[in-house]
Short mmCIF file of C-alpha atoms in Angstrom, two decimals:
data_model
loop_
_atom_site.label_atom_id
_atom_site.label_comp_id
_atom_site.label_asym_id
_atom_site.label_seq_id
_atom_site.Cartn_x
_atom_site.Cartn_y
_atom_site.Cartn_z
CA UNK A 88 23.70 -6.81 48.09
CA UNK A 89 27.39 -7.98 47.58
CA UNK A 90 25.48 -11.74 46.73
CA UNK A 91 23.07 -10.25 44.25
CA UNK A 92 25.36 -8.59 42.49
CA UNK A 93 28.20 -11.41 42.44
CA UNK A 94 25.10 -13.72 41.22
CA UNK A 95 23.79 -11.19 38.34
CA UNK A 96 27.05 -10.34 36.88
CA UNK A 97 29.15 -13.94 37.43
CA UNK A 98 27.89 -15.21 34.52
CA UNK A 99 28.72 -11.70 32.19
CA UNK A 100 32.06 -11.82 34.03
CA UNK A 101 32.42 -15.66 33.02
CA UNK A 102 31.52 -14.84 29.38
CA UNK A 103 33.91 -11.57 29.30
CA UNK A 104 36.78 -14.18 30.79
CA UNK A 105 35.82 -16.63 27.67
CA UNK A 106 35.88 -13.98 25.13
CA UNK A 107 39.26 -12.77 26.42
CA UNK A 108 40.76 -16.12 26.63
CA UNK A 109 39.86 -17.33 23.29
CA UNK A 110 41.25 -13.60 22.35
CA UNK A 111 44.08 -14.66 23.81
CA UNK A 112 44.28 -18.15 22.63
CA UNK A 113 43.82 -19.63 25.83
CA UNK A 114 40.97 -21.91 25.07
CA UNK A 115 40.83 -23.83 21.84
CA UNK A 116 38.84 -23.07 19.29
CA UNK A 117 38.20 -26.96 18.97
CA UNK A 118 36.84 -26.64 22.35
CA UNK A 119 34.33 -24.21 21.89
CA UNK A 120 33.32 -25.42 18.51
CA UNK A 121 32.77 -28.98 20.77
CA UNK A 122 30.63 -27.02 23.10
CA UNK A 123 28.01 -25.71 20.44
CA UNK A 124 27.95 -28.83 18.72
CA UNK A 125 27.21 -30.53 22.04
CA UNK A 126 24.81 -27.80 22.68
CA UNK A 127 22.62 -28.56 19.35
CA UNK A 128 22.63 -31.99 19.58
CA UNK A 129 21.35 -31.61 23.61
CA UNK A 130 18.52 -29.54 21.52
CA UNK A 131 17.89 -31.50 18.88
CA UNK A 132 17.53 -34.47 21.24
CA UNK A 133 14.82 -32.33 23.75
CA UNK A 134 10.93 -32.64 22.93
CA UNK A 135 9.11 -29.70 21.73
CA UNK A 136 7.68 -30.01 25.30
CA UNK A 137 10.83 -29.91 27.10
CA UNK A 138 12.15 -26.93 24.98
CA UNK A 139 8.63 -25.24 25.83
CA UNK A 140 9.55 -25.71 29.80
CA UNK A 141 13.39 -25.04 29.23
CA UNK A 142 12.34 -22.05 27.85
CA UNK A 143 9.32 -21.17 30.32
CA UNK A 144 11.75 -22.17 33.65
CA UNK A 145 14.68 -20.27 31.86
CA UNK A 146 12.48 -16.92 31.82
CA UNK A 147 10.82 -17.49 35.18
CA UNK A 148 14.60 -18.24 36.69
CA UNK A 149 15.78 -14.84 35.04
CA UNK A 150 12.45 -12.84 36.41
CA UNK A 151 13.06 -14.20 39.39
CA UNK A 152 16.52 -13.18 39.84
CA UNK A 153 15.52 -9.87 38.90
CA UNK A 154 12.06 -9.97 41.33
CA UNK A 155 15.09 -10.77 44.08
CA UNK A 156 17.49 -7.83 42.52
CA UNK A 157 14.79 -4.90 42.88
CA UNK A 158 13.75 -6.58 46.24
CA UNK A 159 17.29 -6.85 47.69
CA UNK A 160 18.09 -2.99 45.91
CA UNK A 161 15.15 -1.48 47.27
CA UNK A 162 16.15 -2.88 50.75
CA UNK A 163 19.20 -1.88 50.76
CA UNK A 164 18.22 1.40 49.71
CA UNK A 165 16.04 1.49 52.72
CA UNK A 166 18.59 0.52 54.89
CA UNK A 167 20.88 3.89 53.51
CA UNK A 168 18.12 6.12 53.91
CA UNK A 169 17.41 4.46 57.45
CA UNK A 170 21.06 4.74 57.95
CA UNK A 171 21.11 8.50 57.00
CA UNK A 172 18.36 9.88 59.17
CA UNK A 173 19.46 7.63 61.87
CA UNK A 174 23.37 8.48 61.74
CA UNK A 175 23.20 11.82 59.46
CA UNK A 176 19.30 13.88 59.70
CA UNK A 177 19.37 13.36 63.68
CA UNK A 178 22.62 13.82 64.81
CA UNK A 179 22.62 17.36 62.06
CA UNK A 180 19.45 17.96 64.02
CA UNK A 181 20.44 17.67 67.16
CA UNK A 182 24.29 19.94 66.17
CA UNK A 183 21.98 22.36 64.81
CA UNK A 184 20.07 22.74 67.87
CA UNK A 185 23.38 22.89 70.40
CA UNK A 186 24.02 25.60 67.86
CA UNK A 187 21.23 27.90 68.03
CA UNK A 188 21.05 27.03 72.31
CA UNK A 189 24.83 28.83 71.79
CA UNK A 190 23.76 31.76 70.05
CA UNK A 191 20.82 31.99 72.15
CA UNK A 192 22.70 32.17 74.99
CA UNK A 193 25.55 34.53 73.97
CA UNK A 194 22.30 36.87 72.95
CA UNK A 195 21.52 36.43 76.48
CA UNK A 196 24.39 37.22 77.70
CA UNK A 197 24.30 40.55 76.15
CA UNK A 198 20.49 41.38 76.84
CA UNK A 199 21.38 40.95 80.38
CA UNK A 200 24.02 43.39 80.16
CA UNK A 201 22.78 45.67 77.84
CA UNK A 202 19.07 45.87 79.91
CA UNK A 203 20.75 45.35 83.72
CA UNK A 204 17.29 45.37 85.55
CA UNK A 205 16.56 42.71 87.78
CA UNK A 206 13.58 41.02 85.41
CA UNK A 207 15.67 41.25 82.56
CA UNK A 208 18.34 39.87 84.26
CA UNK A 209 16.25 36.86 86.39
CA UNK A 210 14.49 36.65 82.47
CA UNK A 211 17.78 35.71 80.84
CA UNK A 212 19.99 33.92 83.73
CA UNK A 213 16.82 31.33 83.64
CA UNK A 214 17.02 31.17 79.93
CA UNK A 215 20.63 30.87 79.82
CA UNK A 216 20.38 28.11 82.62
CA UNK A 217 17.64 26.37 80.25
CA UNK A 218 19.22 26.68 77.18
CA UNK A 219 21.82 24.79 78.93
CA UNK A 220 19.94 22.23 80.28
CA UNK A 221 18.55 21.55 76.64
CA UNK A 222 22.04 21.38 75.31
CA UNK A 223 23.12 19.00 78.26
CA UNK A 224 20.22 16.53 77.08
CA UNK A 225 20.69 16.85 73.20
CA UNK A 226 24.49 16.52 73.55
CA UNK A 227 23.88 13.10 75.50
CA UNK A 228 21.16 12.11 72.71
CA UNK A 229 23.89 12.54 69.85
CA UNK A 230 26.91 11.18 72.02
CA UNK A 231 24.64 7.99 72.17
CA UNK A 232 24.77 7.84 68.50
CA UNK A 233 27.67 5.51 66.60
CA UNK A 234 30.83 7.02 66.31
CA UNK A 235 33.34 6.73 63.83
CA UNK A 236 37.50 8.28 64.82
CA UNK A 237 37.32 11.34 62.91
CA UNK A 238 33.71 12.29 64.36
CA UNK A 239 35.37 11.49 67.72
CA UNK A 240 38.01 13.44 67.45
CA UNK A 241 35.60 16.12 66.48
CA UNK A 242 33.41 15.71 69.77
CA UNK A 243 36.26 15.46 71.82
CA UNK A 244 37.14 18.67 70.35
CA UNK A 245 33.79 20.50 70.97
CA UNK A 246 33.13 18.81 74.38
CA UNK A 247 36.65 20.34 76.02
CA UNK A 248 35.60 23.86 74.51
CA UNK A 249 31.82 23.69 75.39
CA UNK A 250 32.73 22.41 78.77
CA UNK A 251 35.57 25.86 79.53
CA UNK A 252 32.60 27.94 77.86
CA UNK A 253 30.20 26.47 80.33
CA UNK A 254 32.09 26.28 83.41
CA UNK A 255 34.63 29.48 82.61
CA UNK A 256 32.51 31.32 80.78
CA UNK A 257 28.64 31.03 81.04
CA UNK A 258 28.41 29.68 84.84
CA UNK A 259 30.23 33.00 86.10
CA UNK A 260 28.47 35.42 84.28
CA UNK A 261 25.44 34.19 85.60
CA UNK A 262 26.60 34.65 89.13
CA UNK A 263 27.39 38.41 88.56
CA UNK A 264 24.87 39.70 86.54
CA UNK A 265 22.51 38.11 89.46
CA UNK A 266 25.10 39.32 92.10
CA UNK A 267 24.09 43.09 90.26
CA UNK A 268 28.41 43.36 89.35
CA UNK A 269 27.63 44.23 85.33
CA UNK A 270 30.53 46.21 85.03
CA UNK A 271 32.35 42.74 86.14
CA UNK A 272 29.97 40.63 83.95
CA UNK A 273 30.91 42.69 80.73
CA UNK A 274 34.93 42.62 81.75
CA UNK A 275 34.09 38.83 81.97
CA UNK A 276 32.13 38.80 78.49
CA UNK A 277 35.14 40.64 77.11
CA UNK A 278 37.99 38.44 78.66
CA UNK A 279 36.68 34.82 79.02
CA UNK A 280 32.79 34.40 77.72
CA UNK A 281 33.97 35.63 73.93
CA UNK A 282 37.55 33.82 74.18
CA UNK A 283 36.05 30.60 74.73
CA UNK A 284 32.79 31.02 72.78
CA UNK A 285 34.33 31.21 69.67
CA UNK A 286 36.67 28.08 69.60
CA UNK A 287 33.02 26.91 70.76
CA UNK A 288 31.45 28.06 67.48
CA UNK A 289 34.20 27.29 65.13
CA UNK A 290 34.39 23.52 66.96
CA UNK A 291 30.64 22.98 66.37
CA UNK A 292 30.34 24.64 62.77
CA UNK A 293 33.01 21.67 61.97
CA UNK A 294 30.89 19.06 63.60
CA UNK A 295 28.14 20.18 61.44
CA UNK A 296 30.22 20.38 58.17
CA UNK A 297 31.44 16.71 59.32
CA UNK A 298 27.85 15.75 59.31
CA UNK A 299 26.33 17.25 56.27
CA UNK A 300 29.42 15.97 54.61
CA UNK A 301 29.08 12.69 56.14
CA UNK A 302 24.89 13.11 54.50
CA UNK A 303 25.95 13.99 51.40
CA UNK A 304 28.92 10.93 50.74
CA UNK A 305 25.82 8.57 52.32
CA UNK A 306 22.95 9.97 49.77
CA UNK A 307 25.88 9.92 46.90
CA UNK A 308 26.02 6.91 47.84
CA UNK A 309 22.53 5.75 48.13
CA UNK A 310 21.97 7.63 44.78
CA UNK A 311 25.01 5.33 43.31
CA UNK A 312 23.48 1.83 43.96
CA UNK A 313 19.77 2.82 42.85
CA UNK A 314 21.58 3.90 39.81
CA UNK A 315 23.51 0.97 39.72
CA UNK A 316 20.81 -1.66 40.82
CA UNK A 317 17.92 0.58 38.03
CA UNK A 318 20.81 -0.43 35.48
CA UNK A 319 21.41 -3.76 36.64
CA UNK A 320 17.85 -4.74 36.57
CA UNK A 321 17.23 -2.88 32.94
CA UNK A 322 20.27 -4.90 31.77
CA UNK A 323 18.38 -8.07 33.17
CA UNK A 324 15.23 -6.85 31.57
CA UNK A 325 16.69 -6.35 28.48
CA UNK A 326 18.63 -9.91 28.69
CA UNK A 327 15.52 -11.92 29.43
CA UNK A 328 13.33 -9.98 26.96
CA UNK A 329 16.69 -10.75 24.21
CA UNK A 330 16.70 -14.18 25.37
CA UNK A 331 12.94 -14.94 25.29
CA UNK A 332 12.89 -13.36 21.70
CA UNK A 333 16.43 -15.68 20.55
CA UNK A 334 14.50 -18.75 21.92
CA UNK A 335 11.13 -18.01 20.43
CA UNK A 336 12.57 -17.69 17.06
CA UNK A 337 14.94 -20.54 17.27
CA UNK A 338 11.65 -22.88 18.60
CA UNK A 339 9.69 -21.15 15.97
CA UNK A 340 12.42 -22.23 13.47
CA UNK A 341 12.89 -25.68 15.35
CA UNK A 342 9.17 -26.59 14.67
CA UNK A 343 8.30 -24.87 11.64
CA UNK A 344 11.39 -25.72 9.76
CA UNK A 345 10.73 -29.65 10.16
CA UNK A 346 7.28 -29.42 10.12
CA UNK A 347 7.29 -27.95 6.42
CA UNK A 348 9.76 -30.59 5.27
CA UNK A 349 6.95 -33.30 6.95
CA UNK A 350 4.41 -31.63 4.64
CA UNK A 351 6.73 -31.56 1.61
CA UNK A 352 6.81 -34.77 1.58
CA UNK A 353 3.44 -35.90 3.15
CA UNK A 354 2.25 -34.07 -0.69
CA UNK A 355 5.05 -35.86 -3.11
CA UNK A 356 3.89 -39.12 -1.29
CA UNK A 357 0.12 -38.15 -1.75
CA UNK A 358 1.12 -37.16 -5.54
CA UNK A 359 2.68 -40.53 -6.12
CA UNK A 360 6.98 -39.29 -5.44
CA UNK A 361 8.30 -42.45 -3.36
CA UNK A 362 11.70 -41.75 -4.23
CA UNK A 363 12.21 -39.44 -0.86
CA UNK A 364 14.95 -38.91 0.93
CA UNK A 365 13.84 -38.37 4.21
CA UNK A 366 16.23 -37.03 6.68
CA UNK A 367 15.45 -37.11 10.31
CA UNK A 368 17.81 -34.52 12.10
CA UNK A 369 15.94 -34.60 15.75
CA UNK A 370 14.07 -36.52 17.74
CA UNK A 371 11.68 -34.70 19.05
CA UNK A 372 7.82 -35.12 18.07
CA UNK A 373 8.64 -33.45 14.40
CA UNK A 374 11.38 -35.86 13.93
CA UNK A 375 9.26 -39.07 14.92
CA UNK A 376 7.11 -37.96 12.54
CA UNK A 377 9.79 -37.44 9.51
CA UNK A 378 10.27 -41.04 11.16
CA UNK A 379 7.05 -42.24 10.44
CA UNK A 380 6.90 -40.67 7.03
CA UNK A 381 9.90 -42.41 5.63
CA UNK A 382 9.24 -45.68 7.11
CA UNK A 383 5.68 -45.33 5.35
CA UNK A 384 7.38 -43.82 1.90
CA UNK A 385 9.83 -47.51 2.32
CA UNK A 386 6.51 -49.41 2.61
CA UNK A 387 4.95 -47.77 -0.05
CA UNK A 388 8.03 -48.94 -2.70
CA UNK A 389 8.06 -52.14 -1.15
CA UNK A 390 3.72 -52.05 -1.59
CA UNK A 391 4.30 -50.87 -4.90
CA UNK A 392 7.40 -53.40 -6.54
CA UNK A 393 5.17 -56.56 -4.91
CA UNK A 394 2.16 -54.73 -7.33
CA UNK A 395 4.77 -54.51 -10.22
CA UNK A 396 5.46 -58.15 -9.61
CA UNK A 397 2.37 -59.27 -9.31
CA UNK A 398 1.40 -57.75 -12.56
CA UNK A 399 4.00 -58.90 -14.22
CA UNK A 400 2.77 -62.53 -13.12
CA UNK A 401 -0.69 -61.64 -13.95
CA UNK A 402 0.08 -60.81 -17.04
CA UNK A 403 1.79 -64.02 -17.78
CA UNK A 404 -1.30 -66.04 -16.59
CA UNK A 405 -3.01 -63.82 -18.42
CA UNK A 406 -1.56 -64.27 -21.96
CA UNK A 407 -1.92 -68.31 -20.93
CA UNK A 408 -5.67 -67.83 -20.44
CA UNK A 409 -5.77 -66.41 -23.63
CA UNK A 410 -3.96 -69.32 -25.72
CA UNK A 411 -6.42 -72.04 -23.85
CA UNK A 412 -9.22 -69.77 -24.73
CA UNK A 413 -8.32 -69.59 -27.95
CA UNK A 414 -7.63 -73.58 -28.33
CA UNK A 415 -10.98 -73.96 -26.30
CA UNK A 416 -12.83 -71.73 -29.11
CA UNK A 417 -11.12 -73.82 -31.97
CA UNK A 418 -12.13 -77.12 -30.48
CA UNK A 419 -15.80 -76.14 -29.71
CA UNK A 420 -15.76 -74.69 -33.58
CA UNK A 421 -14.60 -78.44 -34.36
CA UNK A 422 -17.33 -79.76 -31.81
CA UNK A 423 -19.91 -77.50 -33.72
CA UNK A 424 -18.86 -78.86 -37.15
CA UNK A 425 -19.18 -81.91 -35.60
CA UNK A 426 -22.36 -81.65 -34.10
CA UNK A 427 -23.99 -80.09 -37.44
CA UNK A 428 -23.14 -83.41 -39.19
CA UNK A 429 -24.36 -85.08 -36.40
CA UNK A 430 -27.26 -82.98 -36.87
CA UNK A 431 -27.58 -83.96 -40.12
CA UNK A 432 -27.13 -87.23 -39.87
CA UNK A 433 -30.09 -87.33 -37.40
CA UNK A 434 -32.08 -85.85 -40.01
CA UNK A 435 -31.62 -88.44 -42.21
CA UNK A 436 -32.39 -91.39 -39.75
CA UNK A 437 -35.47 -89.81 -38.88
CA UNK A 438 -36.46 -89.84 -42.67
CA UNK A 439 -35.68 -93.29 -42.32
CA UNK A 440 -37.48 -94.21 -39.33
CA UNK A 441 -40.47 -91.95 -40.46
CA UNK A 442 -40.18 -94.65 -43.72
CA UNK A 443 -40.45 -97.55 -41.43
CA UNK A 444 -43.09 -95.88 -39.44
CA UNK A 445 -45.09 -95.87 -42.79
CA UNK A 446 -43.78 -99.43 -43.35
CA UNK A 447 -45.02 -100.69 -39.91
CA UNK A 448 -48.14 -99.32 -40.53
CA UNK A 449 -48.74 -100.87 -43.69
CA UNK A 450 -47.74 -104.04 -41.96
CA UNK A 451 -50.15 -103.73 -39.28
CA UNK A 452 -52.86 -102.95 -42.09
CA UNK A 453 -51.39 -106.67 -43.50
CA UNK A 454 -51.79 -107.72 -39.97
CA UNK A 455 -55.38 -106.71 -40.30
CA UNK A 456 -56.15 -108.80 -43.18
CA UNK A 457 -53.74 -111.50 -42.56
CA UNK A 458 -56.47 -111.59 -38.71
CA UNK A 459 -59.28 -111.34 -40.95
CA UNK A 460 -57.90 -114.06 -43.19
CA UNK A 461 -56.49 -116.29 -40.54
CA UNK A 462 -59.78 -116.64 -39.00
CA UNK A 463 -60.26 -118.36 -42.18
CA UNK A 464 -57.39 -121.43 -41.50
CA UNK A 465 -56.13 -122.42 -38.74
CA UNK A 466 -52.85 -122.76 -39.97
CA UNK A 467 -52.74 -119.39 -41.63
CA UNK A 468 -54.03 -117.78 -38.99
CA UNK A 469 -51.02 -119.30 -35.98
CA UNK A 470 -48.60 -118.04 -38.59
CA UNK A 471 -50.33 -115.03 -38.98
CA UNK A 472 -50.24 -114.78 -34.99
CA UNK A 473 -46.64 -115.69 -34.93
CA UNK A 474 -46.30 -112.86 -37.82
CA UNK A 475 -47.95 -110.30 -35.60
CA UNK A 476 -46.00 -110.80 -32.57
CA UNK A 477 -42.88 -110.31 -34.16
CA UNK A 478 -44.25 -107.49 -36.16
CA UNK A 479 -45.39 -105.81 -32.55
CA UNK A 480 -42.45 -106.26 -31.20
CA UNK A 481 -40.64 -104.83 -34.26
CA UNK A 482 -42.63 -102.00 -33.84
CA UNK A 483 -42.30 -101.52 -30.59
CA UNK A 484 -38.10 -101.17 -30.92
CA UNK A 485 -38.74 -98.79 -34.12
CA UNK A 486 -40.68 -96.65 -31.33
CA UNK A 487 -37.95 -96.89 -29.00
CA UNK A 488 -35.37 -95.87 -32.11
CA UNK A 489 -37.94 -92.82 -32.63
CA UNK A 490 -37.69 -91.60 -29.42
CA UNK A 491 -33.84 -91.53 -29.27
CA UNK A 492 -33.66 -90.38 -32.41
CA UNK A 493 -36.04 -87.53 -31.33
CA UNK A 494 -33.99 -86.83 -28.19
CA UNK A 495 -31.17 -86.71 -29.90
CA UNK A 496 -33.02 -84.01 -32.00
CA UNK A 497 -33.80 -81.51 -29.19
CA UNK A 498 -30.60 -81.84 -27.96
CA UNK A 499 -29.14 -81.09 -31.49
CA UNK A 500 -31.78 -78.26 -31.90
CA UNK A 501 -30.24 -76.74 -28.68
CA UNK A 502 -26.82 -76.45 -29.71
#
């Protein structure tokens, strides 16, 4: 029980100590504000997960201790009450019952005289010698109990008066009243049986206060460690009940604090807010992902300057494209000009080649006569031969001209 206790209340005797010495000036208040610091940063640097199990082994350790507190209390509260019947109930028992044997015998006694017949007399001798039997065997049951020096000095006490109330007193008044000598028998009662039976009396009556005394201070005391162990384990109750409630608002605040910061800016980034100042105060799963979040928001600028830049180039290629278009539209206006009095030109050739169309024409009509009149001379006719040929192939070269010159149309037509 001594353990238990020292166990329970070692560290509330640890904390009182601290509280007195700092009090006191004993220990630093550098020290202590070293120790807290130390304390959050050992939290800050836990997972959510280990927190979870700190604070799940924490409260099992604490219900265990006060699982092993009843257990240990209610033992030892067996082991008084054990204790008490064993060393207090019995041996008050057994007193009580030397006790009434006395009486019962002194009653005896004086039915013997007071009724002298020989039943009455054979009737109570017996009982007397019974009654004193049954105290022999009781006394030996409670001697054979544990004894302490006051409770021997006690029995001492009672054993030297039983034994001169036995031997003096009870022994020889059995011996007369069944020797028929009652007026001896009463002188004895008067003389020795009532001399020595009530030192007799008086010794056991204090044996028997001794014992109920002895009872009581064991039952006060039984009574003072269940009180003691109820309010040790209610203080333990109430400790691991206040703890579990400290830690579950402290995780609560651990995770929920963080994790609405994370969200904060998860929506500025969503809504376009780079400029963040993410702060990442643990490193626990909320702070790897304040982590995350601000090495994405440093991406995203980055992302977001190369897109400035790159516009800004784009728009310089941009306003180049522009100037070549707009040379590229003046030169093909120039090209069109160019092309209509090409165009125009074109026209006029094929007036002119539709002219010497006509004219070729006309000459093959000469050619026709000039045949019909060369088959009238010989000479006019070779030089009318000679005439055609070159007039065919002339002809044949203003057909070729008319076919450029009509390419060159459809092409013109097209532009």
């Amino acid at each position: 029980m001594g353990g238990v206790l020292m166990t329970v209340c070692m560290p509330i005797r640890v904390f009182q100590i601290a509280q007195v010495n700092v009090g006191q000036g004993i220990v630093p208040h550098d020290r202590i504000e070293f120790f807290k610091s130390w304390s959050v940063d050992m939290l800050r640097n836990l997972t959510i997960k280990q927190r979870l199990i700190m604070r799940q082994s924490i409260i099992a350790i604490l219900l265990l201790v006060v699982g092993i507190a009843g257990i240990v209390g209610m033992r030892n509260i067996n082991a008084r009450l054990e204790a008490m019947y064993d060393h207090d109930t019995v041996p008050t028992a057994q007193i009580a019952q030397i006790d009434r044997l006395l009486l019962h015998n002194r009653l005896a006694i004086a039915n013997a005289m007071a009724n002298p017949t020989a039943a009455e007399i054979q009737k109570n001798t017996a009982e007397i010698e019974a009654n004193l039997a049954e105290i022999d065997k009781t006394w030996g049951e409670y001697m054979a109990g544990p004894m302490d020096v006051d409770r021997k000095m006690l029995v001492e006490e009672f054993a030297e008066y039983r034994k001169r109330l036995v031997q003096e007193g009870l022994r020889p008044a059995i011996e007369l009243l069944r020797a028929g000598k009652i007026d001896a028998a009463r002188k004895h009662d008067l003389d020795v049986i009532r001399s020595a039976f009530l030192p007799a009396r008086e010794s056991i009556e204090a044996l028997m206060k001794f014992q109920i005394d002895a009872a009581k201070k064991r039952g006060a005391d039984a009574a003072y460690e269940a009180a003691l162990m109820r309010n040790i384990v209610i203080a333990m109750i109430l400790f691991a009940l206040t703890f579990a409630v400290v830690m579950a608002m402290r995780l609560i605040k651990a995770i929920t604090g963080p994790l609405n910061h994370a969200v904060t800016v998860a929506n500025r980034i969503a809504n376009g807010e780079l400029g963040n100042d993410i702060e990442v105060k643990s490193h626990d799963e909320i702070g790897k992902l304040l982590g995350a979040l601000r090495i994405m928001n440093e991406k995203l600028v980055k992302i977001a300057m190369d897109v400035r830049t790159n516009s800004d180039s784009v728009g310089s290629a941009a306003k180049q494209i522009a100037g070549g278009n707009a040379d590229l539209s003046q030169r093909t206006q120039e090209q069109a000009s160019a092309l209509e009095q090409t165009a125009s030109s074109m026209e006029e050739m094929t007036s002119t080649v539709k002219q010497n169309a006509d004219n070729a024409r006309q000459a093959n009509q000469l050619a026709a006569s000039a045949r019909e009149q060369a088959e009238k001379g010989g000479t006019v006719v070779s030089r009318a031969v000679s005439a055609m040929s070159e007039i065919s192939d002339s002809s044949k070269k203003i057909a070729d001209i008319i076919g450029v010159i009509n390419e060159i149309a459809f092409q013109t037509n097209l532009l």
